[in-house]
Short mmCIF file of C-alpha atoms and ligand atoms in Angstrom, two decimals:
data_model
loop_
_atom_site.label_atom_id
_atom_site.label_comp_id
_atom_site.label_asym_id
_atom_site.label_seq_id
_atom_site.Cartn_x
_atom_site.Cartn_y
_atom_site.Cartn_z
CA UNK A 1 0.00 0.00 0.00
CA UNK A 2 1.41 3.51 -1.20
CA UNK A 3 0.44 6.36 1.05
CA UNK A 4 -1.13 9.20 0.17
CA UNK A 5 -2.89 12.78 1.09
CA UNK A 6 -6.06 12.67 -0.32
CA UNK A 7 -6.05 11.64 -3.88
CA UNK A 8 -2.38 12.95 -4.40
CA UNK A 9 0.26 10.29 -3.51
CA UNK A 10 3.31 11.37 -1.41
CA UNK A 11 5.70 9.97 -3.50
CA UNK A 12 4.24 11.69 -6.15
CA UNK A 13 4.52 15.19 -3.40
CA UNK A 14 7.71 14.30 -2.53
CA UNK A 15 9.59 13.89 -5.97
CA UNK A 16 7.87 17.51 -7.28
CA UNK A 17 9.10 19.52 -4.17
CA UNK A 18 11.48 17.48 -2.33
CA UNK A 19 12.25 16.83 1.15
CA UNK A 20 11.44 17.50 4.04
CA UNK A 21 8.14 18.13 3.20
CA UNK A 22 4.46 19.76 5.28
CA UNK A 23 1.40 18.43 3.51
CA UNK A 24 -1.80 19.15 4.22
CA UNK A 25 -5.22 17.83 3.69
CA UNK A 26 -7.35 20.75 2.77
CA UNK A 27 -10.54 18.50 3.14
CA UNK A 28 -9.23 17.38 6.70
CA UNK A 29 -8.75 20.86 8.01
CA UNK A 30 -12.75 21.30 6.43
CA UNK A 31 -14.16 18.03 8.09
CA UNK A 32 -12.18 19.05 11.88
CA UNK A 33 -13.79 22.72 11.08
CA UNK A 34 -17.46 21.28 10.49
CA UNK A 35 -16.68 19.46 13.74
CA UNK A 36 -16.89 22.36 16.30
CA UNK A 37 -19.41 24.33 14.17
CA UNK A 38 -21.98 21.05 14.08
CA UNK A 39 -21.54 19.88 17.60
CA UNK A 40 -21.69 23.57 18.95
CA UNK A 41 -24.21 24.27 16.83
CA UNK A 42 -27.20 24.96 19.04
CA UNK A 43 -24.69 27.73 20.64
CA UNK A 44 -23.61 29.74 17.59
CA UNK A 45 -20.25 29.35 18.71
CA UNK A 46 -17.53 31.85 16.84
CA UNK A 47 -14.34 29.44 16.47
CA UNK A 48 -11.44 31.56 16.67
CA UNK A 49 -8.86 29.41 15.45
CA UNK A 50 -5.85 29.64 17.32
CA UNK A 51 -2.45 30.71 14.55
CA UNK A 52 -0.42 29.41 16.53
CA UNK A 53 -0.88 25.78 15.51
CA UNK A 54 0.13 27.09 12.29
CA UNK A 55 0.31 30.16 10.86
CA UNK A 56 0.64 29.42 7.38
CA UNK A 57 -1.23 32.29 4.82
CA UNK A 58 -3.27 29.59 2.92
CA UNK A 59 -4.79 27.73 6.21
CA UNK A 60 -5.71 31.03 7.48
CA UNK A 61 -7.28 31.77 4.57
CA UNK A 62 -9.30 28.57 3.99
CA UNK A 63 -10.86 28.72 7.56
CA UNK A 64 -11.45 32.60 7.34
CA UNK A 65 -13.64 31.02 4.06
CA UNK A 66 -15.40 29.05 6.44
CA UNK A 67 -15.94 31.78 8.57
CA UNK A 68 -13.77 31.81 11.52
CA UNK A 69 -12.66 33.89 13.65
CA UNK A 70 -8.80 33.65 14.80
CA UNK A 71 -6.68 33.68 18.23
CA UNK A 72 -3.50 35.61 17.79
CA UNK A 73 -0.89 35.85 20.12
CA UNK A 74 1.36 38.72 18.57
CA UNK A 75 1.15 41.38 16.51
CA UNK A 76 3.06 39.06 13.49
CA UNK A 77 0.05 36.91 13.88
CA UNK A 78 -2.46 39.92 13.23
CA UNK A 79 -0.46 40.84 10.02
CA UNK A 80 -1.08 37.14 9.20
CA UNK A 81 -4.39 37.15 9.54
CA UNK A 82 -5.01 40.51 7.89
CA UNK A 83 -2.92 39.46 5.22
CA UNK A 84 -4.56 36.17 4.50
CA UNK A 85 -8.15 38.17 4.45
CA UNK A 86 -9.23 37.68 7.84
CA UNK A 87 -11.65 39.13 9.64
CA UNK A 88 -9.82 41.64 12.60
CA UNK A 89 -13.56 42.13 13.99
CA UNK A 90 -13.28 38.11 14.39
CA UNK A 91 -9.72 38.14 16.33
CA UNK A 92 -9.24 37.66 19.87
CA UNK A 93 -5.73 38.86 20.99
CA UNK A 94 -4.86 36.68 23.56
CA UNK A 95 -1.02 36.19 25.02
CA UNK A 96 0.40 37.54 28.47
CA UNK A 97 2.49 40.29 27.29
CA UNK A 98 1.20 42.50 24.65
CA UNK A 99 3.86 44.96 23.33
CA UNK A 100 2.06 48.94 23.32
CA UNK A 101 3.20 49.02 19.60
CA UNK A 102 0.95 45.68 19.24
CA UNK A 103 -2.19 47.02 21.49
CA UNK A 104 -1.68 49.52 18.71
CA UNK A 105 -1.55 48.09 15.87
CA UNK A 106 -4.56 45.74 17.08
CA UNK A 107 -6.64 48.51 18.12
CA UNK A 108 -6.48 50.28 14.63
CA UNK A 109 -7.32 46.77 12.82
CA UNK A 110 -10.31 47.06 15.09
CA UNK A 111 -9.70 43.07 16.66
CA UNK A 112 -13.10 42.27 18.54
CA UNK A 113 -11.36 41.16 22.24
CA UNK A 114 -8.35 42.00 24.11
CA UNK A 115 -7.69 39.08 26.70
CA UNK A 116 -5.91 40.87 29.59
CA UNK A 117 -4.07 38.68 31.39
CA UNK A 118 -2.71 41.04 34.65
CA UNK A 119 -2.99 44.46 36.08
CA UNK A 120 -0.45 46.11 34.63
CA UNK A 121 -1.70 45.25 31.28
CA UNK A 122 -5.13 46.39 32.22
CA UNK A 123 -3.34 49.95 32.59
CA UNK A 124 -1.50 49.22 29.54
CA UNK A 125 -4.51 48.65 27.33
CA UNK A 126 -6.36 51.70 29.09
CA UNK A 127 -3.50 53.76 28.19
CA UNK A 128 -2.83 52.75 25.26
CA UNK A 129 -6.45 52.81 23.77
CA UNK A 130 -6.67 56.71 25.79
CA UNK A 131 -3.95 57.84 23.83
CA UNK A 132 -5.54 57.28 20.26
CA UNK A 133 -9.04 58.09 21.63
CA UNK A 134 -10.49 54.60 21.47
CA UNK A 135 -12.38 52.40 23.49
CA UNK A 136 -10.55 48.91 23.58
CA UNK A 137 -13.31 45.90 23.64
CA UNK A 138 -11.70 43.58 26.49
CA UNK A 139 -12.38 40.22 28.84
CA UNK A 140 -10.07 38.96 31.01
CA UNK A 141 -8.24 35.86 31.04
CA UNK A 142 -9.22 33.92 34.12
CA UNK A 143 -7.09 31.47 35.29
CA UNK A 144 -9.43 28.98 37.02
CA UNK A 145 -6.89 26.60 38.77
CA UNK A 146 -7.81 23.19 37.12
CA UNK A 147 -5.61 20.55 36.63
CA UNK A 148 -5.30 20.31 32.38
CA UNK A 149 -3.45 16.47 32.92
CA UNK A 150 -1.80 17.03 30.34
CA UNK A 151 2.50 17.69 30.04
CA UNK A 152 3.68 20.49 32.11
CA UNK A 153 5.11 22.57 29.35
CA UNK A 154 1.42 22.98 28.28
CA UNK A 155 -0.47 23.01 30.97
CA UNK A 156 -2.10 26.87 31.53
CA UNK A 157 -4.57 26.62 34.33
CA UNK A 158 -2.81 25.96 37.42
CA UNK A 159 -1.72 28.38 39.79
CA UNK A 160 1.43 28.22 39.69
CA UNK A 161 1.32 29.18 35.70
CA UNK A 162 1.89 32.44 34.39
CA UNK A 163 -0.97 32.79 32.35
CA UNK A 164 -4.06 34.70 33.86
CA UNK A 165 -5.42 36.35 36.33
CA UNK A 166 -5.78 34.14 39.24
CA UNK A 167 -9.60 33.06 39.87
CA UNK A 168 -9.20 34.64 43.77
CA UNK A 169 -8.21 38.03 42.39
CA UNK A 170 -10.58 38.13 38.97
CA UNK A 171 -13.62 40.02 40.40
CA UNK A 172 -11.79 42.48 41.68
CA UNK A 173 -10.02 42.82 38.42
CA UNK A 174 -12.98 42.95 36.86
CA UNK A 175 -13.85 45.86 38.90
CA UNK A 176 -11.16 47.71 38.28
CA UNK A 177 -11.32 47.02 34.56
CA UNK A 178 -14.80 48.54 34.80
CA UNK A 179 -13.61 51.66 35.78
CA UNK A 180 -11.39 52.36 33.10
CA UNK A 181 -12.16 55.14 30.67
CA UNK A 182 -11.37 53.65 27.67
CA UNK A 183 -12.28 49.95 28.47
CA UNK A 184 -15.04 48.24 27.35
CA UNK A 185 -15.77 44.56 28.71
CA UNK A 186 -16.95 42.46 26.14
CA UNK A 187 -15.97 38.91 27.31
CA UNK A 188 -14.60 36.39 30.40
CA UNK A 189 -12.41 33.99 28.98
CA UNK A 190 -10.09 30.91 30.18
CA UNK A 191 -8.11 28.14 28.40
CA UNK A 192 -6.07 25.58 30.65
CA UNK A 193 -3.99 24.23 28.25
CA UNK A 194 -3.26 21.86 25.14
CA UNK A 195 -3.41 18.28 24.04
CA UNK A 196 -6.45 17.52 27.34
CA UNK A 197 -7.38 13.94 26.81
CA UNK A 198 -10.51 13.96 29.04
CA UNK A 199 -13.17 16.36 29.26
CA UNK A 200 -13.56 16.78 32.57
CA UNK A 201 -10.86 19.78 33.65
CA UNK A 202 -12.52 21.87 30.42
CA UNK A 203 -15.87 21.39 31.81
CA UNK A 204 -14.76 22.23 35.53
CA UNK A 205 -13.07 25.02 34.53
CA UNK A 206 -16.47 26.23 32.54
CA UNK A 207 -18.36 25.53 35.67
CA UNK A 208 -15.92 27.92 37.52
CA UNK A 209 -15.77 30.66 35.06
CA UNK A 210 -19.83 31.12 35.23
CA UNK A 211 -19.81 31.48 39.16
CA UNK A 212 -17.81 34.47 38.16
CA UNK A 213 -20.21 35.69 35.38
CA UNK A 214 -22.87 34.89 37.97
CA UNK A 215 -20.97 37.18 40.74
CA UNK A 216 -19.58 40.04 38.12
CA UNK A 217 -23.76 40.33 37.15
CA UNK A 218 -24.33 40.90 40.30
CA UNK A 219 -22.28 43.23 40.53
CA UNK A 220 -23.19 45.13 36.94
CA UNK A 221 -21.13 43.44 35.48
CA UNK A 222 -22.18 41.68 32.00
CA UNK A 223 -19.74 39.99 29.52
CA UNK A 224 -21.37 39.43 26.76
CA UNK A 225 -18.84 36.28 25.30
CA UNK A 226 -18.01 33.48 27.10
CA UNK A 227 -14.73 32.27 25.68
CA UNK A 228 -13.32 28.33 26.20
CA UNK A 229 -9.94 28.79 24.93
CA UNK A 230 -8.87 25.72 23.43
CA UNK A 231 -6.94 22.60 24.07
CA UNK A 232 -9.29 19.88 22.77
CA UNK A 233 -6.36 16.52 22.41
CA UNK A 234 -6.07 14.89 19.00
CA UNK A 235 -4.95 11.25 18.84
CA UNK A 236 -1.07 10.86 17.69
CA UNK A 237 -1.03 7.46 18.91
CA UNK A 238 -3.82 5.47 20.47
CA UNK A 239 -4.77 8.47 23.54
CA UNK A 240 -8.65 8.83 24.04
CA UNK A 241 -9.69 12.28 23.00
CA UNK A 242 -12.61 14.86 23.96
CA UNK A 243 -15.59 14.01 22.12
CA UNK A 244 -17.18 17.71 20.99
CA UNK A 245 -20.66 16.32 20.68
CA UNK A 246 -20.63 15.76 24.57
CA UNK A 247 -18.30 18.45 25.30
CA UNK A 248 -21.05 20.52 23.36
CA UNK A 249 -24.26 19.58 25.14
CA UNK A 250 -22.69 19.89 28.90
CA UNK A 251 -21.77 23.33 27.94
CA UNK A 252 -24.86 24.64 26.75
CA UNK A 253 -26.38 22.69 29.51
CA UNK A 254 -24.24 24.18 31.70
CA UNK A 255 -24.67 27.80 30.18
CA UNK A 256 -28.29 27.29 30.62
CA UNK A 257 -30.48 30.53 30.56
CA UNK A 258 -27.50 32.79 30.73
CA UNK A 259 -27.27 35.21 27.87
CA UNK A 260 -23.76 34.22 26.75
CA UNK A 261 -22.03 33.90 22.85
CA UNK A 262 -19.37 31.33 23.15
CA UNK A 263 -16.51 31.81 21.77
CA UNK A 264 -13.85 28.81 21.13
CA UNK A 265 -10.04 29.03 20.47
CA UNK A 266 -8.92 25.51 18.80
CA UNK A 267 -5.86 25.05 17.62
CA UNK A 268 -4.40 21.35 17.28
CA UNK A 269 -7.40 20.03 17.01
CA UNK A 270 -8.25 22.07 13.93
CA UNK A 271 -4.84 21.55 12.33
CA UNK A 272 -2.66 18.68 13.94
CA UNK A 273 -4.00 15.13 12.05
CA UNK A 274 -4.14 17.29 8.44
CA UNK A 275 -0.52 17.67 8.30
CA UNK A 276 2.05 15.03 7.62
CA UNK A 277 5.88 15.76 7.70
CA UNK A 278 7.38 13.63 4.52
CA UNK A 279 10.96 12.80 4.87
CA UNK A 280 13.57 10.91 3.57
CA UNK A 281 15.83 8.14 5.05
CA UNK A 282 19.41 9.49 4.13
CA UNK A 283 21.72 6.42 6.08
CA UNK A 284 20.62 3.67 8.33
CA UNK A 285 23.25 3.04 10.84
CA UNK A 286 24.05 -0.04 13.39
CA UNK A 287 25.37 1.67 16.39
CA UNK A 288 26.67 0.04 19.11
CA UNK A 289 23.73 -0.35 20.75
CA UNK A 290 21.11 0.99 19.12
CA UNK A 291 19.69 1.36 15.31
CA UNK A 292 19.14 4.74 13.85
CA UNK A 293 17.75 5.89 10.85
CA UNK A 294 18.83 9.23 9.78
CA UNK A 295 16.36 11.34 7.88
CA UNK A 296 16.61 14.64 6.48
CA UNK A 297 13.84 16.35 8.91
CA UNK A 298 15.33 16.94 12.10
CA UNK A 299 14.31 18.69 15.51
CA UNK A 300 14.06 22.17 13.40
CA UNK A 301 11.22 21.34 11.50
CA UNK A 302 9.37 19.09 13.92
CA UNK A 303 10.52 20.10 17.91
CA UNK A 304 7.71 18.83 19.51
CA UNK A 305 9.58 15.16 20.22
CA UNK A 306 12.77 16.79 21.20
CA UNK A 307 10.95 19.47 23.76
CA UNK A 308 7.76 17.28 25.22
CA UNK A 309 9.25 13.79 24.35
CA UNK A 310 5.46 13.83 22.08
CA UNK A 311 5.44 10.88 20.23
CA UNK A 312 4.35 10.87 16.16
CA UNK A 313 3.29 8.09 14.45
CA UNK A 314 6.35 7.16 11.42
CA UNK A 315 6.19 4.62 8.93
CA UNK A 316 7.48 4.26 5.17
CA UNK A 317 5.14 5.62 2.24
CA UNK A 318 5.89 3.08 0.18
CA UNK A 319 6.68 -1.06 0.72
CA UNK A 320 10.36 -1.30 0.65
CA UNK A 321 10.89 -5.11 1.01
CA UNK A 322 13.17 -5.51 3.70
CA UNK A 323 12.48 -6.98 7.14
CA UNK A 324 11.26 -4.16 9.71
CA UNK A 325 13.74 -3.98 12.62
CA UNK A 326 14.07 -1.38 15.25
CA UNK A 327 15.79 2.07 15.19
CA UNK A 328 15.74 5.34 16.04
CA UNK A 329 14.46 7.80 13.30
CA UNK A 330 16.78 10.80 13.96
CA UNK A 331 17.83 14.31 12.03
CA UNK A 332 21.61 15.43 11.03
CA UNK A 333 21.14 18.47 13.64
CA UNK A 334 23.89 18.32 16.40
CA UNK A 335 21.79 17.24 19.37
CA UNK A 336 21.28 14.02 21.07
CA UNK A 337 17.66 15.19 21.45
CA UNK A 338 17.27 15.52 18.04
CA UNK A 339 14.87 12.65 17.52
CA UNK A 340 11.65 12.64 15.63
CA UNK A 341 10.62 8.91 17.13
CA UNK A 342 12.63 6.28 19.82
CA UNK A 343 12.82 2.42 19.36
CA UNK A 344 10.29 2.34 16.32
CA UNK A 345 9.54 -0.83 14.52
CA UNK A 346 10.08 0.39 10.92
CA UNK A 347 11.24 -1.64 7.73
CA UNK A 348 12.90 0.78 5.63
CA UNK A 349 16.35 1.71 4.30
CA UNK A 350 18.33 4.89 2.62
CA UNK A 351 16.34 6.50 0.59
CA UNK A 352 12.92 5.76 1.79
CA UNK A 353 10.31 8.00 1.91
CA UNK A 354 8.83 8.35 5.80
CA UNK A 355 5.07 9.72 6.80
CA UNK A 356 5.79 11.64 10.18
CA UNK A 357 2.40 11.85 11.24
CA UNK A 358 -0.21 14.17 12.66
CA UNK A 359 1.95 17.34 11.90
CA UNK A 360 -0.52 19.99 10.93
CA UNK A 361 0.03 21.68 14.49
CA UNK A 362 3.07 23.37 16.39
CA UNK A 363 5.47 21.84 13.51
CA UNK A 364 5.80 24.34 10.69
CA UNK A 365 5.19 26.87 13.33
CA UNK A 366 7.46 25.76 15.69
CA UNK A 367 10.24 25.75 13.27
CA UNK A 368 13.85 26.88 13.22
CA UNK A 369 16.96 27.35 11.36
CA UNK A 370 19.14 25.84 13.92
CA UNK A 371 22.14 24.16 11.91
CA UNK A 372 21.43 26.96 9.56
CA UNK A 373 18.36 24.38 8.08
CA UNK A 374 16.43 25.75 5.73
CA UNK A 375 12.80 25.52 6.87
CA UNK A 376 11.23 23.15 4.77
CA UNK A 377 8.32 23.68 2.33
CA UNK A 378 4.93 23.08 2.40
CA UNK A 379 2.06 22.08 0.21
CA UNK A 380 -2.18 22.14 0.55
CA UNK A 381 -3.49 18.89 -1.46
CA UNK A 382 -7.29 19.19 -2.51
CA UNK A 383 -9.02 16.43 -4.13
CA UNK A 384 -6.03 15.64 -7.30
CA UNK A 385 -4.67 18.96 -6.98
CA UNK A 386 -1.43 19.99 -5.04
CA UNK A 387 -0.33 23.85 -4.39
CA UNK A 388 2.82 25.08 -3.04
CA UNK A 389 1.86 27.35 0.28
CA UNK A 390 5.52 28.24 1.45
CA UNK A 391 8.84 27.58 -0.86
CA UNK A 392 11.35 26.00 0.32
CA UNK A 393 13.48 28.52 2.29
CA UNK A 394 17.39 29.08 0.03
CA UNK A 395 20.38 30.14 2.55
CA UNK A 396 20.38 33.56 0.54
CA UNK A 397 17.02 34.33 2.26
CA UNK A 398 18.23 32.99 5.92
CA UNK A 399 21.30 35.54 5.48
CA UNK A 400 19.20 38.42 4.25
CA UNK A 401 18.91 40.38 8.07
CA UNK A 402 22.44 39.65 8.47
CA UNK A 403 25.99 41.75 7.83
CA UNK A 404 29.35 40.58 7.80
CA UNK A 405 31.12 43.79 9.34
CA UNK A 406 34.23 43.82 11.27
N1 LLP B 501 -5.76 29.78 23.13
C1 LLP B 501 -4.67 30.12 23.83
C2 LLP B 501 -4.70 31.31 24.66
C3 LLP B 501 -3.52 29.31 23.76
O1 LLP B 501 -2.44 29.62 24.48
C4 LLP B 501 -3.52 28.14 22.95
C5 LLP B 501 -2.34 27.29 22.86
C6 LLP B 501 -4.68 27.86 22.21
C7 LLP B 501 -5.79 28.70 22.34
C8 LLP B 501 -4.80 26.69 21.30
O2 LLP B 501 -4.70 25.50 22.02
P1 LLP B 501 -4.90 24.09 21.27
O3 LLP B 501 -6.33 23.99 20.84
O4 LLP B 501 -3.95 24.05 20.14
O5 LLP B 501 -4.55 23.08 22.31
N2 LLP B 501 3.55 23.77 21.28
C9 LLP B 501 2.73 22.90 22.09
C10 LLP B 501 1.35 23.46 22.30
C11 LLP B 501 1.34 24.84 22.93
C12 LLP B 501 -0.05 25.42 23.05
C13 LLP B 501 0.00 26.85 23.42
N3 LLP B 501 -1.26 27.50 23.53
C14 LLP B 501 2.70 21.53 21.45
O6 LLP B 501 3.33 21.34 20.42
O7 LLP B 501 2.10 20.62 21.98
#
């Protein structure tokens, strides 16, 4: 059996634009799309999705077609999504330290929500928007203290993480956001982190983020959004994932009578199993101990193995005849943690073509040039058709910032 992304084999992908290689399944990143706007459906959810994941112009500007919103995190995110045709009165602005220049900038593109995430930034925003005689649309990012499970490194919710206002100080906050001049509050929002594989900390952390809304009403206080955040798990291996249908129904159940919009910020789940990393075996090598198969993508184009130990599925594209044996599948970079799988059964041999899966999210984003790698290229498949969506980087263009002076 040959492998392939959609109708368009990836030997076929990887002979026209060589190695290593993003594709993407333009139907998949539809289908996972239709998947939060069906089972949210009776909630008119906006889904924000979160750049992030990846920030490539094309995906932005299929799921601005399907009418999303986005989640940006800098101001090189809004010029993304502005530049892909997205909607700035769709964009939440969401990260814990907003530069003025990018309050700026995001203020004149007229983004729907600021998430404030501290005190000082409340101030910042306030000043900020005073100075150009605007009234910036905010919510504040909540931090409700609930265990994600998932690895630390992505894990947002807990107290002892930097993102948020902490759930014992957030009415107050609220309060004082109130009486800002130039603040308007739009929203509450929370997300606890990434990759959850059970349901249960995003529905306890809903539960604890509408006692607020409950007490800030009280109070006078009326957001008119409710935002999620993300974090919804996708399955690289075998894990158990959220289903949305019943993550769906015990929100709006839980929502109840309260007049709230929901607003969602998926990332992974929108992006990671469309994406496949294609790579090819350069050497296998008997060490002393150990196999290893040494491929041409490394740590710089997929870190996530190297920084969370995250495991991706690998096997060849094509049948290769020889008897599968056991290896690591490692880069050329200069790092022992360079490692894109450990102790994989794989039958393959120099020259193969590899399928790193489920590497639509926080790979082409989380890429580098470390060894002076170019970052690799990457290519939307629809149907039969394939289009290039980022060149291949050339070392000319990795120089281009730099000078050679004495
Ligand atoms: N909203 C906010 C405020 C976020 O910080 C994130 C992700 C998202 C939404 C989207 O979360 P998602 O639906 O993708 O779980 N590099 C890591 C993941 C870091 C996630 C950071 N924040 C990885 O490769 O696993």
């Amino acid at each position: 059996m040959n492998l392939s992304c959609e109708q368009v084999p990836y030997s076929r992908l990887a002979e026209e634009f060589g190695t290593p290689l993003y594709v993407y399944s333009q139907s998949a990143l539809t289908e996972a799309f239709k998947g939060y706007t069906d089972a949210f459906a009776a909630l008119e959810p906006l889904v924000c999705y979160a750049v992030k994941a990846n920030g490539n112009l094309s995906i932005i500007k299929h799921f601005a077609s399907l009418g999303s919103g986005f989640d940006i995190v800098s101001g090189g995110e809004l010029a993304r999504v502005l530049a892909a045709g997205g909607d700035a009165g769709k964009t939440i602005f969401s990260g814990v330290g907003k530069s003025e220049a990018e309050i700026e900038f995001a203020l004149n593109a007229g983004v729907k929500c600021f998430n404030m995430e501290s005190i000082p930034e409340i101030d910042r925003i306030q000043a900020v928007a005073a100075r150009l005689g605007k009234t910036a649309p905010v919510s504040l990012r909540v931090n409700p203290d609930v265990d994600a499970k998932t690895h630390p490194y992505i894990s947002t919710g807990l107290k002892a993480n930097k993102f948020g206002i902490a759930y014992a100080d957030a009415f107050q906050a609220y309060q004082y956001a109130a009486q800002q001049p130039n603040l308007n509050i739009v929203g509450i929002d929370c997300h606890i982190g990434s990759q959850l594989t059970d349901l249960s900390p995003l529905i306890e952390a809903c539960e604890r983020i509408l006692l607020l809304v409950d007490r800030l009403a009280e109070a006078g206080i009326m957001p008119e959004h409710l935002d999620l955040g993300g974090g919804v798990g996708i399955v690289y291996d075998n894990e158990n994932v959220p289903d949305l249908n019943a993550y769906a129904r015990a929100v709006q159940k839980l929502i109840g009578t309260r007049r709230l919009k929901l607003v969602l910020e998926p990332g992974r789940s929108l992006v990671g199993n469309a994406g496949t990393l294609l790579t090819r075996v350069e050497f296998v090598k008997q060490g002393e101990e150990k196999n290893f198969v040494i491929t041409d993508a490394a740590m710089n184009d997929l870190m996530r193995p190297a920084l969370y130990g995250a495991f991706h599925r690998i096997e060849a594209v094509e049948p290769t005849g020889t008897e599968p044996f056991t290896a690591d599948i490692v880069g050329p970079v200069c790092e022992t943690g360079d490692f894109i799988g450990k102790d994989r059964r794989i039958a393959c041999e120099a020259g193969s073509l590899l399928a790193v899966h489920s590497a639509g999210a926080y790979a082409a984003s989380m890429a580098s040039n470390y060894n002076a790698r170019n970052r690799a290229a990457e290519v939307m498949v629809s149907g039969t058709q394939s289009r290039l969506i980022r060149q291949r980087e050339t070392w000319e263009q990795q120089m281009a910032n730099e000078t050679a002076c004495l």
